[in-house]
């Protein structure tokens, strides 16, 4: 049995109220041995918790009731709001803190409630029973008049750890109930009436702000989807062969009539806000590109016949699907202004469609509800258009391994991992959207290295600023902002020599992102013109003058010391009440040897010096208060000296302890000295070698010192709040500068990548050309080089004379690699990166489609061949003349005759209908004969070189022609499969 966590010694035998408690830094490894400290109003005891007696339930008679469907009420069932009378405390006999928790659980019944009690967050009732074991928390029983109540808890410093499990791993809503000072008079009752506990925030996967478990390299998007007409069902064009079916497959979605759909998404941690109008057929690629952590739908969409099918499709993304009933308080675009850093202009407002406005209003309604009235400042919404970006559907993202590998789902081995050389966290997020300015920094290595060094000193400004706009942020965040401003000033000094002449002509860009037209030889001048340092420089100077960084360091050291005390206490508990095995199971870093115990005891006895975060000169009030404190300290020294001389006690010291307050302390030979002259007749604490007692003079002086210290803390808080306001006042300039730093980070990192791997700058135009000379696969090439092997480069020229390449050849000869590498080269070129080739000329691609690999979806009743056909159907329906398509072994999952028929039908449709650039790999050699009459189709292949004694080697270089041998038996022998000789 695990030991119970004991009270500190000065709490024993006392009545405990829920006064504020500062939790020390916590060792996560201690959690299995400790449970939370409850705030019981009964005297402390080590009694074993009693379990509730099971209640006897009587089953009544079965009653069967029938009703016709048309007699039942139709439409959305109106929800009755919870009235104030219903939320009043019930005379149930629960202590106040438990009753407050019960009331909040009823109000937020779709959330896991965490209730703040002093230095802990606690779960009660069924939440403790259900989630306590999942969080590895010990569930105890709290005795109340109304019966035992299940409870579990953890220290406040571990909030992020348990939020990660609840929100990120279990995808639960978590309501955080904080302590708010109660305006009450009279006697404090059971459980403590000093505080009201109200939910101040609801945390969901899409509304994370500054939690430590957030991935700093990716956005945490929350997406709202709005259908054009939610009052009427979406109509389907269903043929006779659909009659009698209860549900539709993914392939049926293409038959849905195109209706306008509004999308709106934001990242609450950075303040980014976007909207887009799309159609039902383009919804899935859009969601795959945004990659939200949570998707919001209007509550009444559940009445739509298409809801079930669409929700099943969206759930395949493994994101939380939430439903929200919007409030009429936010329904127009003008209602967004209080939540934006600046108002939307009338000209920009006219560009938003009605569906986008409804989606944006639903999104902001949802966020406002979860933040429980917490103010926020987002960037004005940026309207995305479908044709602005290359479309990449979900299947292509997975097959091309752009963000993660297809096999393991990890970043290492993906395209993003291979090309990323960014040094800032926010720059890594922007890399997925856009790259530029590479050429200038590639040619100027000194400038590139100097800017990279400055960027390493900067911090994730966008997320830091957003914390302050939401009323959060601490002194460490202010220092981080100051250092980022200093790095920005360094960038300005580096760029100013080549930009001073043009700075007066170039004004700041309206958008936070550089447009394609700005990617010109004077791009550095334009990006320099967007930097604004006047206001931020004054802010950084104010922060540096106000915050004492040495004081911050000492504060962190004190927290480390408190964590030592907690580890010491835990070891004592295990030594007294646990077994030897329990003691040995403690992590080594929290096990204290004897010397460490003695040092911890000495540190505990010594009085901790005052540590101030703000400098004395941060304000006039602080300066005066510190002078008063210095004067009182001098008076304390004089008093101690006077007492020692008057009593002849050289060891007398004046101290303060948390349990005893202000005391005088003597030790050693001075213990025999009589203190009757001071009117002292008894000691408050004594031992064989020490004695402590109260002294009126020191008590009065100590009280005055405490009062001044309290006033200093309040004055520091005023300075801190003033700095917060100044950060918010510079919000727009800081965000614009942060975006510029991100772009510089991407530009310099891309230049580093191009220099390391000898990449070439692509030529982009509006044609349908795809001409690559000496191209290579960016990730496969790196893997081969790590193994000491070289990559065979290949040429590819589709779109001019030949729109389709039909590729044949042996297994393992590189056909799939060739397909993927050309798709990846197109992607790299259009995000502004240099590409792995000797020469690259590429026409702008609107969408990339891939049919590569094999997988089934048994949960949706789809076999491997069915999934392949669904993906193929999507390509044939949606590909345009400006698309780029790669298809690998289409039709292989059935008989050769049927597979050849499917392959031929695809080639015929791609050639005569889609007319897009296509790379088509197959083992059906007859297709080369069947498509001989296709004017824009060329045949290419790879080979095998065979030796005299059965040895062979692959020839990965493509040549024109058809290879009618797949050599599958050779691959089988290489894999170790036993094959009988033929």
PDB file of C-alpha atoms in Angstrom, residues 390 392 400 402 415 516 762-764 768-772 776 778 796 798 819-837 840-849 882-886 917 919:
ATOM      1  CA  UNK A 390      -0.973  24.234 -54.855  1.00  0.00           C
ATOM      2  CA  UNK A 392      -2.324  18.521 -52.211  1.00  0.00           C
ATOM      3  CA  UNK A 400       4.777  11.671 -50.853  1.00  0.00           C
ATOM      4  CA  UNK A 402       5.765  15.535 -47.071  1.00  0.00           C
ATOM      5  CA  UNK A 415      10.449  16.090 -47.056  1.00  0.00           C
ATOM      6  CA  UNK A 516       5.107  36.683 -55.270  1.00  0.00           C
ATOM      7  CA  UNK A 762      14.075  26.519 -60.623  1.00  0.00           C
ATOM      8  CA  UNK A 763      12.515  28.503 -63.454  1.00  0.00           C
ATOM      9  CA  UNK A 764       8.770  28.920 -62.921  1.00  0.00           C
ATOM     10  CA  UNK A 768       2.423  23.084 -68.598  1.00  0.00           C
ATOM     11  CA  UNK A 769       6.115  22.249 -68.829  1.00  0.00           C
ATOM     12  CA  UNK A 770       7.893  19.902 -66.438  1.00  0.00           C
ATOM     13  CA  UNK A 771      11.502  19.673 -67.583  1.00  0.00           C
ATOM     14  CA  UNK A 772      13.988  18.311 -65.077  1.00  0.00           C
ATOM     15  CA  UNK A 776      17.028  13.368 -57.555  1.00  0.00           C
ATOM     16  CA  UNK A 778      15.582  14.847 -51.722  1.00  0.00           C
ATOM     17  CA  UNK A 796      12.054  14.033 -66.933  1.00  0.00           C
ATOM     18  CA  UNK A 798       6.516  15.888 -69.678  1.00  0.00           C
ATOM     19  CA  UNK A 819       7.495   9.256 -59.675  1.00  0.00           C
ATOM     20  CA  UNK A 820       7.759  10.687 -56.189  1.00  0.00           C
ATOM     21  CA  UNK A 821      10.905  12.733 -56.790  1.00  0.00           C
ATOM     22  CA  UNK A 822       9.319  14.688 -59.649  1.00  0.00           C
ATOM     23  CA  UNK A 823       6.246  15.462 -57.565  1.00  0.00           C
ATOM     24  CA  UNK A 824       8.454  16.648 -54.682  1.00  0.00           C
ATOM     25  CA  UNK A 825      10.568  18.805 -57.007  1.00  0.00           C
ATOM     26  CA  UNK A 826       7.380  20.571 -58.146  1.00  0.00           C
ATOM     27  CA  UNK A 827       6.374  21.181 -54.533  1.00  0.00           C
ATOM     28  CA  UNK A 828       9.791  22.553 -53.543  1.00  0.00           C
ATOM     29  CA  UNK A 829       9.850  24.857 -56.561  1.00  0.00           C
ATOM     30  CA  UNK A 830       6.467  26.375 -55.794  1.00  0.00           C
ATOM     31  CA  UNK A 831       7.261  27.105 -52.156  1.00  0.00           C
ATOM     32  CA  UNK A 832      10.286  29.112 -53.271  1.00  0.00           C
ATOM     33  CA  UNK A 833      13.005  26.593 -52.505  1.00  0.00           C
ATOM     34  CA  UNK A 834      15.933  25.508 -54.623  1.00  0.00           C
ATOM     35  CA  UNK A 835      15.476  21.984 -55.986  1.00  0.00           C
ATOM     36  CA  UNK A 836      17.676  18.842 -56.243  1.00  0.00           C
ATOM     37  CA  UNK A 837      18.466  18.935 -59.976  1.00  0.00           C
ATOM     38  CA  UNK A 840      14.557  22.713 -63.567  1.00  0.00           C
ATOM     39  CA  UNK A 841      11.868  24.476 -65.593  1.00  0.00           C
ATOM     40  CA  UNK A 842       8.402  23.950 -64.186  1.00  0.00           C
ATOM     41  CA  UNK A 843       4.987  25.262 -65.121  1.00  0.00           C
ATOM     42  CA  UNK A 844       2.820  26.296 -62.171  1.00  0.00           C
ATOM     43  CA  UNK A 845       0.886  23.299 -60.813  1.00  0.00           C
ATOM     44  CA  UNK A 846      -2.583  23.842 -59.377  1.00  0.00           C
ATOM     45  CA  UNK A 847      -2.928  20.381 -57.770  1.00  0.00           C
ATOM     46  CA  UNK A 848      -0.749  17.350 -57.193  1.00  0.00           C
ATOM     47  CA  UNK A 849      -2.378  13.911 -57.142  1.00  0.00           C
ATOM     48  CA  UNK A 882      -2.391  22.277 -64.973  1.00  0.00           C
ATOM     49  CA  UNK A 883      -2.299  19.373 -62.503  1.00  0.00           C
ATOM     50  CA  UNK A 884       0.554  16.935 -61.952  1.00  0.00           C
ATOM     51  CA  UNK A 885      -0.414  13.270 -61.484  1.00  0.00           C
ATOM     52  CA  UNK A 886       1.642  10.245 -60.462  1.00  0.00           C
ATOM     53  CA  UNK A 917       1.100  15.958 -66.854  1.00  0.00           C
ATOM     54  CA  UNK A 919       3.783   9.744 -64.720  1.00  0.00           C
TER      55      UNK A 919
END
